[in-house]
Amino acid sequence: MPKQLYFLWGEDHLTARKAILIGKGTLKAVLSNTTKKKVQKSAQAVATIVEKGQPVYGINTGFGPLCTTKISKEETKLLQTNILQSHSVGVGEPIAEDIAKLMLILKVHALAKGFSGIRLETLERIIWHIEHHVIPVVPSQGSVGASGDLAPLSHLFLPLLGLGKVSYKGKTITTANLFTQMDLKPLALGAKEGLALINGTQFIAAHAVKVVAKLRNCLKHADVVAAMMLEGLQGSMKPFYEELHNQRPFKGNQHVAARIRTLLKGSEILEAHIDCERVQDPYSLRCIPQVHGASRNAWLHLKELLEIELNSVTDNPIIINEELTISGGNFHGQPLAMALDYATVAAAELGNISDRRIYLALEGNSPGVPKLLMENTGINSGYMILQYTTAALASENKSLCFPASADSIPTSLGQEDHVSMGSISGRKALQVLNNIEKILAIELLTAAQAFEFRKPLKSGMLLDEIHQYLRTKVPFAAKDRVFSDDIEVAIGIIKNSGIIALVDKTMQDHDLRWNAPYEEEFEHY
């Protein structure tokens, strides 16, 4: 089969999207003979170091503050087994299976570069876990992002020793039980292997992969939903003119403005109020390109840094050859920790401005749109209380925006005297994004309700298609009902990218183009 149908571990350029596809099993990843030779050469370098007896951190010395403690040649293997057990101190609910699988994928790619001293046998066992979807159970708490993610990575690789638990065929079982079922035996780790496995930023990076994917999805939906709200409330098109954004050419701003222009192209609603007396819209409508655009810039920053991390060697020490090993700080999580905190703020701002547009829609100040988005109010509360939920979610997000990377608590008896807390940055970012999906879902419902009052006028082709699609899932509300049911449906639409897929299909069917600047940078990851 052609090479492009495969991903080559340790050789090809890994991206967030490719990592996700490997995790889903839709992109096959393989070890080439070239990579196998590199891995074996690195393992041989470690064996030579052990034989010579020259002290090299983590190979024949203790760890952290025990770095000056010499370990005998006979005990170097026991040292590696002990480090996995002693560092398995994670607590809290297990992380999602897909994130744990991403951790395995990212670790394999890093180890396969041939600078970690891992044996081929060990690497192939990790790949076996990926290919058979036997996913280690990893607690969510316990990493400070210092020597990478020591505690979660230790739990991730306990199954190599026959310890810990795994998720297999929908059930959580002990690794011992798994080995009995599949006639497997535990590995005996070689020198340096334990340290290579648990040093690294794969917990932080796996969360960042999810953040990149989820934030991109939210950004795309935010533009679409905001465009529908703009139509429902008869917002002005002028704030989206190319001539305006050429005077302040931030990439994100220009990209968002162009997407809104495409979404509203051919709108009868716009034409109907083009000569209205209103001079300016509130900021939540007028500043969509500036706010959504700033969040897109933050996403782009995270994506670019993450790609560097995904294709890096982040354990310690780095084995250049048997003559040169470097004990450095490639495992420190700060580069991603700060970017994840930035992305968390960027995501929260999508929710803040979305909540403001929802509130705006309820005020009844747009001609033709009734207060609370329902004509017969009094006996009906209309959409009033949906905004309570978005207010609560937006407030919760604000409390999650304190940057974890601004904190540092020394560990390892002062050896690790500055830590990144990047694991917390990643977990918080996903919490915020889960809330953003809910806020955008509620804005989708309120925007569609306002949009309804513009009939019989039509919007652009794309927004009309989206509205019709939504109405097959959630009917127009003429009176009160249990709105939580509608919200759950809308959340599902946002999570599953239903309307984005519809937009893409409609554009393809009618040979339409976004013509948005920086398309390659913002729409691919």
XYZ file of C-alpha atoms in Angstrom:
525
model
C 0.000 0.000 0.000
C 1.212 3.583 -0.613
C 3.201 5.150 2.200
C 0.753 8.036 2.626
C -1.864 5.637 4.014
C 0.413 4.981 6.976
C 1.886 7.068 9.746
C 5.494 6.201 10.526
C 6.253 6.245 14.245
C 9.215 8.459 15.066
C 9.586 9.708 11.469
C 6.442 11.408 10.185
C 5.214 14.763 11.457
C 2.561 14.210 14.113
C -0.329 16.676 14.470
C -3.281 16.780 16.847
C -5.595 15.537 14.110
C -3.314 12.630 13.160
C -2.995 11.617 16.814
C -6.787 11.540 17.121
C -7.120 9.513 13.907
C -4.543 6.983 15.146
C -6.519 6.759 18.388
C -9.726 6.065 16.484
C -7.997 3.444 14.365
C -8.660 5.265 11.084
C -4.963 6.016 10.542
C -2.604 3.059 10.743
C 0.750 3.721 12.413
C 3.762 1.465 11.846
C 7.410 1.128 12.861
C 9.751 1.193 9.875
C 12.973 -0.813 9.774
C 14.881 2.474 9.918
C 13.175 3.423 13.170
C 13.649 -0.031 14.650
C 17.382 0.238 14.032
C 17.522 3.692 15.665
C 15.690 2.399 18.731
C 17.967 -0.635 19.014
C 21.067 1.530 18.633
C 19.908 3.792 21.471
C 19.175 0.784 23.705
C 22.644 -0.584 22.949
C 24.177 2.755 23.951
C 22.497 2.427 27.347
C 23.754 -1.134 27.730
C 27.302 0.067 27.002
C 26.993 2.859 29.583
C 25.887 0.322 32.201
C 28.779 -1.968 31.326
C 31.335 0.844 31.599
C 29.968 1.917 34.969
C 30.381 5.669 34.431
C 27.648 7.464 36.441
C 24.769 8.659 34.222
C 21.627 10.054 35.798
C 18.740 7.593 35.908
C 20.725 4.761 34.358
C 23.012 3.878 37.232
C 22.100 6.579 39.752
C 19.024 7.254 41.846
C 16.354 9.764 40.866
C 15.687 13.376 41.816
C 17.480 14.201 45.101
C 19.042 10.707 44.965
C 20.920 11.575 41.778
C 24.288 11.179 43.542
C 23.461 7.688 44.804
C 25.319 5.101 42.694
C 23.389 2.012 41.614
C 25.255 -1.221 40.902
C 25.137 -2.852 37.478
C 23.142 -5.743 38.933
C 20.474 -3.412 40.367
C 19.942 -1.126 37.348
C 16.972 -3.159 36.119
C 15.322 -3.324 39.543
C 15.734 0.452 39.743
C 13.544 0.875 36.659
C 10.806 -1.393 37.996
C 10.825 0.360 41.354
C 10.457 3.806 39.823
C 7.178 2.874 38.109
C 5.774 1.494 41.348
C 6.954 4.288 43.642
C 5.744 7.023 41.295
C 2.246 5.549 40.831
C 0.632 7.887 43.346
C -2.173 9.406 41.259
C -5.575 10.104 42.775
C -8.986 11.197 41.579
C -11.285 9.998 38.850
C -9.584 8.284 35.900
C -9.044 10.366 32.786
C -11.139 9.554 29.734
C -10.059 6.482 27.759
C -9.386 8.498 24.624
C -6.987 10.784 26.497
C -5.147 7.820 28.030
C -4.868 6.296 24.555
C -3.528 9.586 23.230
C -0.881 9.475 25.965
C 0.234 6.074 24.663
C 0.321 7.371 21.092
C 2.336 10.462 21.956
C 4.785 8.470 24.066
C 5.392 5.907 21.310
C 6.134 8.657 18.787
C 8.630 10.315 21.165
C 10.364 7.071 22.135
C 10.564 5.964 18.494
C 12.850 8.883 17.692
C 15.691 6.842 19.160
C 17.043 9.125 21.897
C 15.508 7.461 24.955
C 17.290 4.120 25.299
C 14.043 2.150 25.181
C 14.216 -1.431 23.917
C 12.281 -2.420 20.818
C 10.465 -5.115 22.795
C 9.105 -2.518 25.219
C 8.092 -0.147 22.463
C 6.237 -2.895 20.626
C 4.320 -3.839 23.782
C 3.065 -0.251 24.113
C 1.993 -0.323 20.450
C 0.158 -3.590 21.204
C -1.914 -1.730 23.812
C -2.823 0.917 21.237
C -3.724 -1.518 18.475
C -5.802 -3.790 20.716
C -7.426 -0.866 22.560
C -6.247 -2.128 25.944
C -6.092 1.194 27.735
C -4.452 1.668 31.137
C -6.488 3.348 33.862
C -4.832 6.663 34.723
C -5.909 8.863 37.686
C -6.518 12.490 36.763
C -4.655 14.130 39.653
C -1.088 13.990 40.891
C 1.091 15.620 38.226
C 2.777 18.969 38.799
C 4.205 19.024 35.271
C 7.800 19.111 36.510
C 9.762 16.081 35.266
C 6.888 15.875 32.875
C 3.895 13.941 34.160
C 5.499 11.423 36.496
C 2.463 10.078 38.356
C 0.040 9.665 35.422
C 2.734 8.207 33.175
C 3.678 5.729 35.905
C 0.073 4.520 36.053
C -0.016 4.436 32.240
C 2.857 1.959 32.136
C 2.177 -0.178 35.213
C 0.507 -2.752 32.903
C 3.894 -3.410 31.274
C 4.863 -4.923 34.618
C 1.588 -6.809 34.995
C 0.371 -4.236 37.545
C -2.395 -1.649 37.641
C -5.704 -1.750 35.811
C -6.816 -1.490 32.197
C -10.017 -0.810 30.312
C -10.740 -3.681 27.935
C -13.938 -4.351 25.987
C -15.876 -1.808 28.014
C -14.826 -3.132 31.417
C -12.139 -2.175 33.927
C -10.087 -5.194 34.946
C -6.754 -5.817 36.645
C -3.765 -6.270 34.375
C -3.211 -9.655 36.003
C -6.675 -10.691 34.814
C -5.895 -9.377 31.322
C -2.644 -11.343 31.160
C -4.497 -14.528 32.103
C -7.112 -13.926 29.399
C -4.565 -13.124 26.681
C -1.676 -15.360 27.766
C 0.705 -12.436 28.207
C 3.676 -12.063 30.525
C 5.010 -8.910 32.209
C 8.109 -7.234 30.815
C 11.366 -7.007 32.735
C 12.421 -3.409 32.151
C 15.995 -2.706 31.130
C 18.260 0.098 32.319
C 16.859 3.605 31.712
C 13.506 2.251 30.481
C 11.415 3.115 33.535
C 12.716 6.661 33.530
C 12.150 6.983 29.758
C 8.550 5.880 30.224
C 7.584 8.226 33.051
C 9.619 11.336 32.138
C 7.782 13.406 29.540
C 4.831 15.699 28.941
C 2.384 13.220 27.426
C -0.393 13.821 29.988
C -0.255 17.573 29.345
C 0.121 17.105 25.581
C -2.729 14.582 25.313
C -5.035 17.074 27.014
C -3.738 19.756 24.642
C -4.613 17.558 21.656
C -8.194 17.367 22.929
C -8.236 21.101 23.631
C -7.082 21.911 20.092
C -9.829 19.726 18.601
C -12.642 20.874 20.918
C -11.730 24.556 20.808
C -11.571 24.489 17.006
C -15.051 22.954 16.944
C -16.357 25.621 19.322
C -14.767 28.425 17.290
C -16.406 27.207 14.086
C -19.803 26.908 15.797
C -19.437 30.280 17.502
C -19.142 32.017 14.121
C -22.159 30.186 12.683
C -24.378 30.714 15.719
C -23.365 34.373 16.010
C -24.222 34.921 12.327
C -27.689 33.469 12.923
C -28.153 35.715 15.956
C -26.997 38.692 13.880
C -29.773 37.933 11.400
C -32.362 37.335 14.108
C -31.612 40.703 15.732
C -31.090 42.592 12.460
C -27.479 43.438 13.163
C -25.451 45.569 10.773
C -23.097 44.038 8.226
C -20.666 46.961 8.212
C -18.555 45.752 11.189
C -17.599 42.758 9.030
C -16.423 44.689 5.973
C -13.009 43.743 4.667
C -12.056 47.419 4.422
C -12.426 47.784 8.203
C -10.313 44.760 9.093
C -7.556 45.692 6.688
C -6.875 48.601 9.039
C -6.229 46.251 11.957
C -5.065 43.061 10.291
C -5.023 40.457 13.030
C -5.287 37.039 11.433
C -8.188 35.836 13.570
C -10.232 39.022 13.086
C -9.879 38.923 9.322
C -10.697 35.242 9.173
C -13.858 35.526 11.297
C -15.134 38.604 9.452
C -14.749 36.829 6.109
C -16.591 33.749 7.388
C -19.497 35.871 8.624
C -19.675 37.621 5.245
C -19.921 34.249 3.510
C -22.599 33.005 5.912
C -24.729 36.114 5.280
C -24.192 36.303 1.534
C -27.473 36.758 -0.346
C -29.505 37.520 2.790
C -32.921 39.139 2.245
C -33.010 39.939 5.958
C -29.935 42.136 5.621
C -31.361 43.929 2.600
C -34.633 44.620 4.435
C -32.999 46.794 7.102
C -30.016 48.189 5.228
C -31.366 51.756 5.528
C -32.573 51.531 9.136
C -31.854 54.391 11.560
C -29.776 52.368 14.028
C -26.188 53.595 13.781
C -24.345 51.011 15.916
C -25.032 47.575 17.369
C -24.082 46.507 20.892
C -20.561 45.123 21.181
C -21.656 41.472 21.389
C -22.790 41.813 17.740
C -20.489 44.521 16.456
C -17.277 43.072 17.882
C -17.730 39.429 16.882
C -14.614 39.506 14.648
C -12.471 41.084 17.356
C -13.547 38.722 20.165
C -13.900 35.484 18.212
C -10.777 36.471 16.285
C -8.723 36.901 19.454
C -9.785 33.430 20.567
C -8.785 32.066 17.172
C -5.351 33.644 17.530
C -4.960 31.903 20.894
C -6.003 28.588 19.314
C -3.443 29.052 16.562
C -0.716 29.730 19.134
C -1.547 26.536 21.037
C -1.730 24.474 17.837
C 1.704 25.648 16.694
C 3.367 24.995 20.066
C 1.654 21.624 20.417
C 2.979 20.425 17.070
C 6.512 21.183 18.218
C 5.868 19.241 21.425
C 4.293 16.266 19.652
C 7.421 15.824 17.560
C 9.933 16.333 20.364
C 11.839 14.130 22.799
C 10.729 15.120 26.299
C 12.218 12.499 28.612
C 15.510 12.695 30.505
C 18.387 12.086 30.106
C 18.590 12.250 26.319
C 20.845 9.557 24.846
C 22.696 11.136 21.926
C 25.146 8.210 21.835
C 27.105 6.120 24.327
C 29.612 8.953 24.722
C 27.092 11.762 25.158
C 24.055 11.715 27.421
C 22.447 15.011 28.389
C 20.502 15.520 31.592
C 18.418 18.597 30.859
C 14.924 19.961 31.210
C 13.051 18.915 28.063
C 10.413 17.363 30.321
C 9.365 20.684 31.862
C 5.732 21.414 31.019
C 5.908 25.224 30.944
C 5.707 25.727 27.135
C 2.346 23.964 26.954
C 1.139 24.988 30.422
C 1.155 28.698 29.577
C -0.399 28.140 26.144
C -3.164 25.997 27.662
C -3.950 28.709 30.196
C -4.137 31.214 27.335
C -6.462 28.852 25.447
C -8.637 28.510 28.550
C -9.177 32.273 28.650
C -9.820 32.265 24.890
C -12.484 29.588 25.287
C -14.112 31.355 28.230
C -14.424 34.550 26.193
C -16.441 32.716 23.549
C -18.879 31.902 26.340
C -18.892 35.419 27.762
C -19.834 37.079 24.487
C -22.302 34.311 23.630
C -24.121 34.846 26.932
C -24.334 38.577 26.151
C -25.901 37.884 22.740
C -28.436 35.572 24.371
C -29.341 38.315 26.868
C -29.613 40.803 23.995
C -32.044 38.511 22.188
C -34.340 38.408 25.226
C -34.631 42.177 25.681
C -37.176 42.679 22.897
C -35.405 45.732 21.473
C -35.105 44.386 17.943
C -38.144 45.217 15.778
C -40.336 42.201 15.210
C -38.696 40.044 17.879
C -40.818 39.795 21.051
C -39.435 40.104 24.554
C -38.176 36.747 25.858
C -38.496 35.420 22.286
C -42.162 34.475 22.765
C -45.314 36.406 21.866
C -47.623 35.225 24.625
C -45.576 35.961 27.756
C -46.888 36.364 31.277
C -48.382 32.935 31.387
C -45.220 31.851 29.557
C -41.693 32.756 30.683
C -40.283 32.164 27.221
C -36.532 31.797 26.943
C -35.798 33.870 30.060
C -34.389 31.109 32.227
C -32.109 29.651 29.569
C -29.942 32.725 30.034
C -29.681 31.942 33.761
C -27.920 28.742 32.756
C -25.496 30.490 30.432
C -24.797 33.094 33.114
C -23.992 30.301 35.587
C -21.737 28.535 33.082
C -19.953 31.744 32.097
C -19.355 32.547 35.772
C -18.042 29.046 36.444
C -15.639 29.450 33.541
C -14.311 32.694 34.967
C -13.415 30.896 38.187
C -11.503 28.314 36.114
C -9.456 30.938 34.281
C -6.855 31.479 36.989
C -3.644 30.342 35.256
C -2.336 27.132 36.780
C 1.049 27.930 35.233
C 1.341 31.005 37.459
C 1.812 28.677 40.427
C 4.827 26.600 41.435
C 5.269 24.438 44.535
C 8.756 22.901 44.897
C 8.928 19.090 45.027
C 11.560 16.329 45.204
C 13.272 17.848 48.271
C 13.998 21.005 46.269
C 15.543 19.273 43.255
C 12.427 20.175 41.295
C 12.214 23.704 42.642
C 10.125 25.126 39.801
C 7.204 23.202 38.337
C 4.684 24.061 35.603
C 1.358 22.705 36.926
C 0.579 22.140 33.248
C -1.523 19.059 33.935
C -3.973 21.293 35.795
C -3.931 23.762 32.879
C -4.990 20.977 30.519
C -7.731 19.622 32.762
C -9.188 23.092 33.384
C -9.161 23.923 29.674
C -11.325 20.898 28.941
C -13.718 21.784 31.778
C -14.191 25.244 30.296
C -14.685 23.865 26.793
C -17.354 21.461 28.012
C -19.188 24.493 29.406
C -18.704 26.445 26.169
C -20.414 23.687 24.187
C -23.437 24.109 26.467
C -23.480 27.894 26.172
C -23.232 27.756 22.373
C -26.015 25.174 22.305
C -28.290 27.572 24.183
C -27.328 30.447 21.889
C -28.149 28.222 18.915
C -31.662 27.700 20.318
C -32.245 31.390 21.047
C -30.771 32.533 17.736
C -32.997 30.095 15.856
C -36.028 31.345 17.770
C -35.238 34.986 16.905
C -34.473 33.954 13.322
C -38.001 32.533 13.055
C -39.555 35.966 13.488
C -37.840 37.213 10.311
C -39.958 34.970 8.102
C -40.999 35.125 5.311
C -37.674 36.858 4.602
C -34.815 34.482 3.907
C -31.233 34.623 5.090
C -28.267 33.402 3.096
C -28.408 29.860 1.789
C -26.120 28.469 4.495
C -27.992 29.873 7.486
C -31.369 28.869 6.034
C -30.101 25.302 5.654
C -28.868 25.294 9.261
C -32.178 26.651 10.538
C -34.170 24.049 8.638
C -31.906 21.302 9.952
C -32.300 22.490 13.550
C -36.072 22.561 13.168
C -36.019 18.838 12.326
C -34.512 18.322 15.786
C -36.038 21.110 17.887
C -39.404 22.696 16.958
C -40.268 26.391 17.277
C -41.475 27.229 20.792
C -44.836 29.035 20.832
C -45.296 28.281 24.543
C -43.283 27.020 27.486
C -42.032 23.444 27.575
C -39.241 21.496 29.263
C -36.384 23.366 27.617
C -33.712 21.108 29.093
C -34.709 18.522 26.478
C -34.072 21.075 23.710
C -30.762 22.031 25.301
C -29.554 18.414 25.384
C -30.366 18.006 21.692
C -28.537 21.236 20.850
C -25.505 20.211 22.917
C -25.374 16.991 20.917
C -25.471 18.976 17.665
C -22.558 21.146 18.809
C -20.486 18.213 20.086
C -21.057 16.134 16.948
C -20.441 19.038 14.545
C -23.752 18.357 12.788
C -24.279 21.870 11.486
C -20.632 22.239 10.456
C -20.925 19.075 8.373
C -24.140 20.478 6.856
C -22.427 23.760 5.971
C -19.531 21.912 4.356
C -21.887 19.730 2.301
C -24.032 22.667 1.202
C -20.966 24.613 0.109
C -19.646 21.620 -1.792
C -23.006 20.991 -3.498
C -23.242 24.617 -4.655
C -19.530 25.081 -5.395
C -19.185 27.821 -2.762
C -15.916 28.948 -1.131
C -15.233 30.639 2.180
C -12.610 32.953 0.663
C -11.435 33.629 4.198
C -7.788 34.633 4.702
C -5.534 32.215 6.610
C -7.851 29.299 5.814
C -5.041 26.745 5.948
C -3.839 27.921 9.343
C -7.215 28.129 11.076
C -9.171 25.293 9.537
C -6.572 22.488 9.609
C -4.850 21.010 12.645
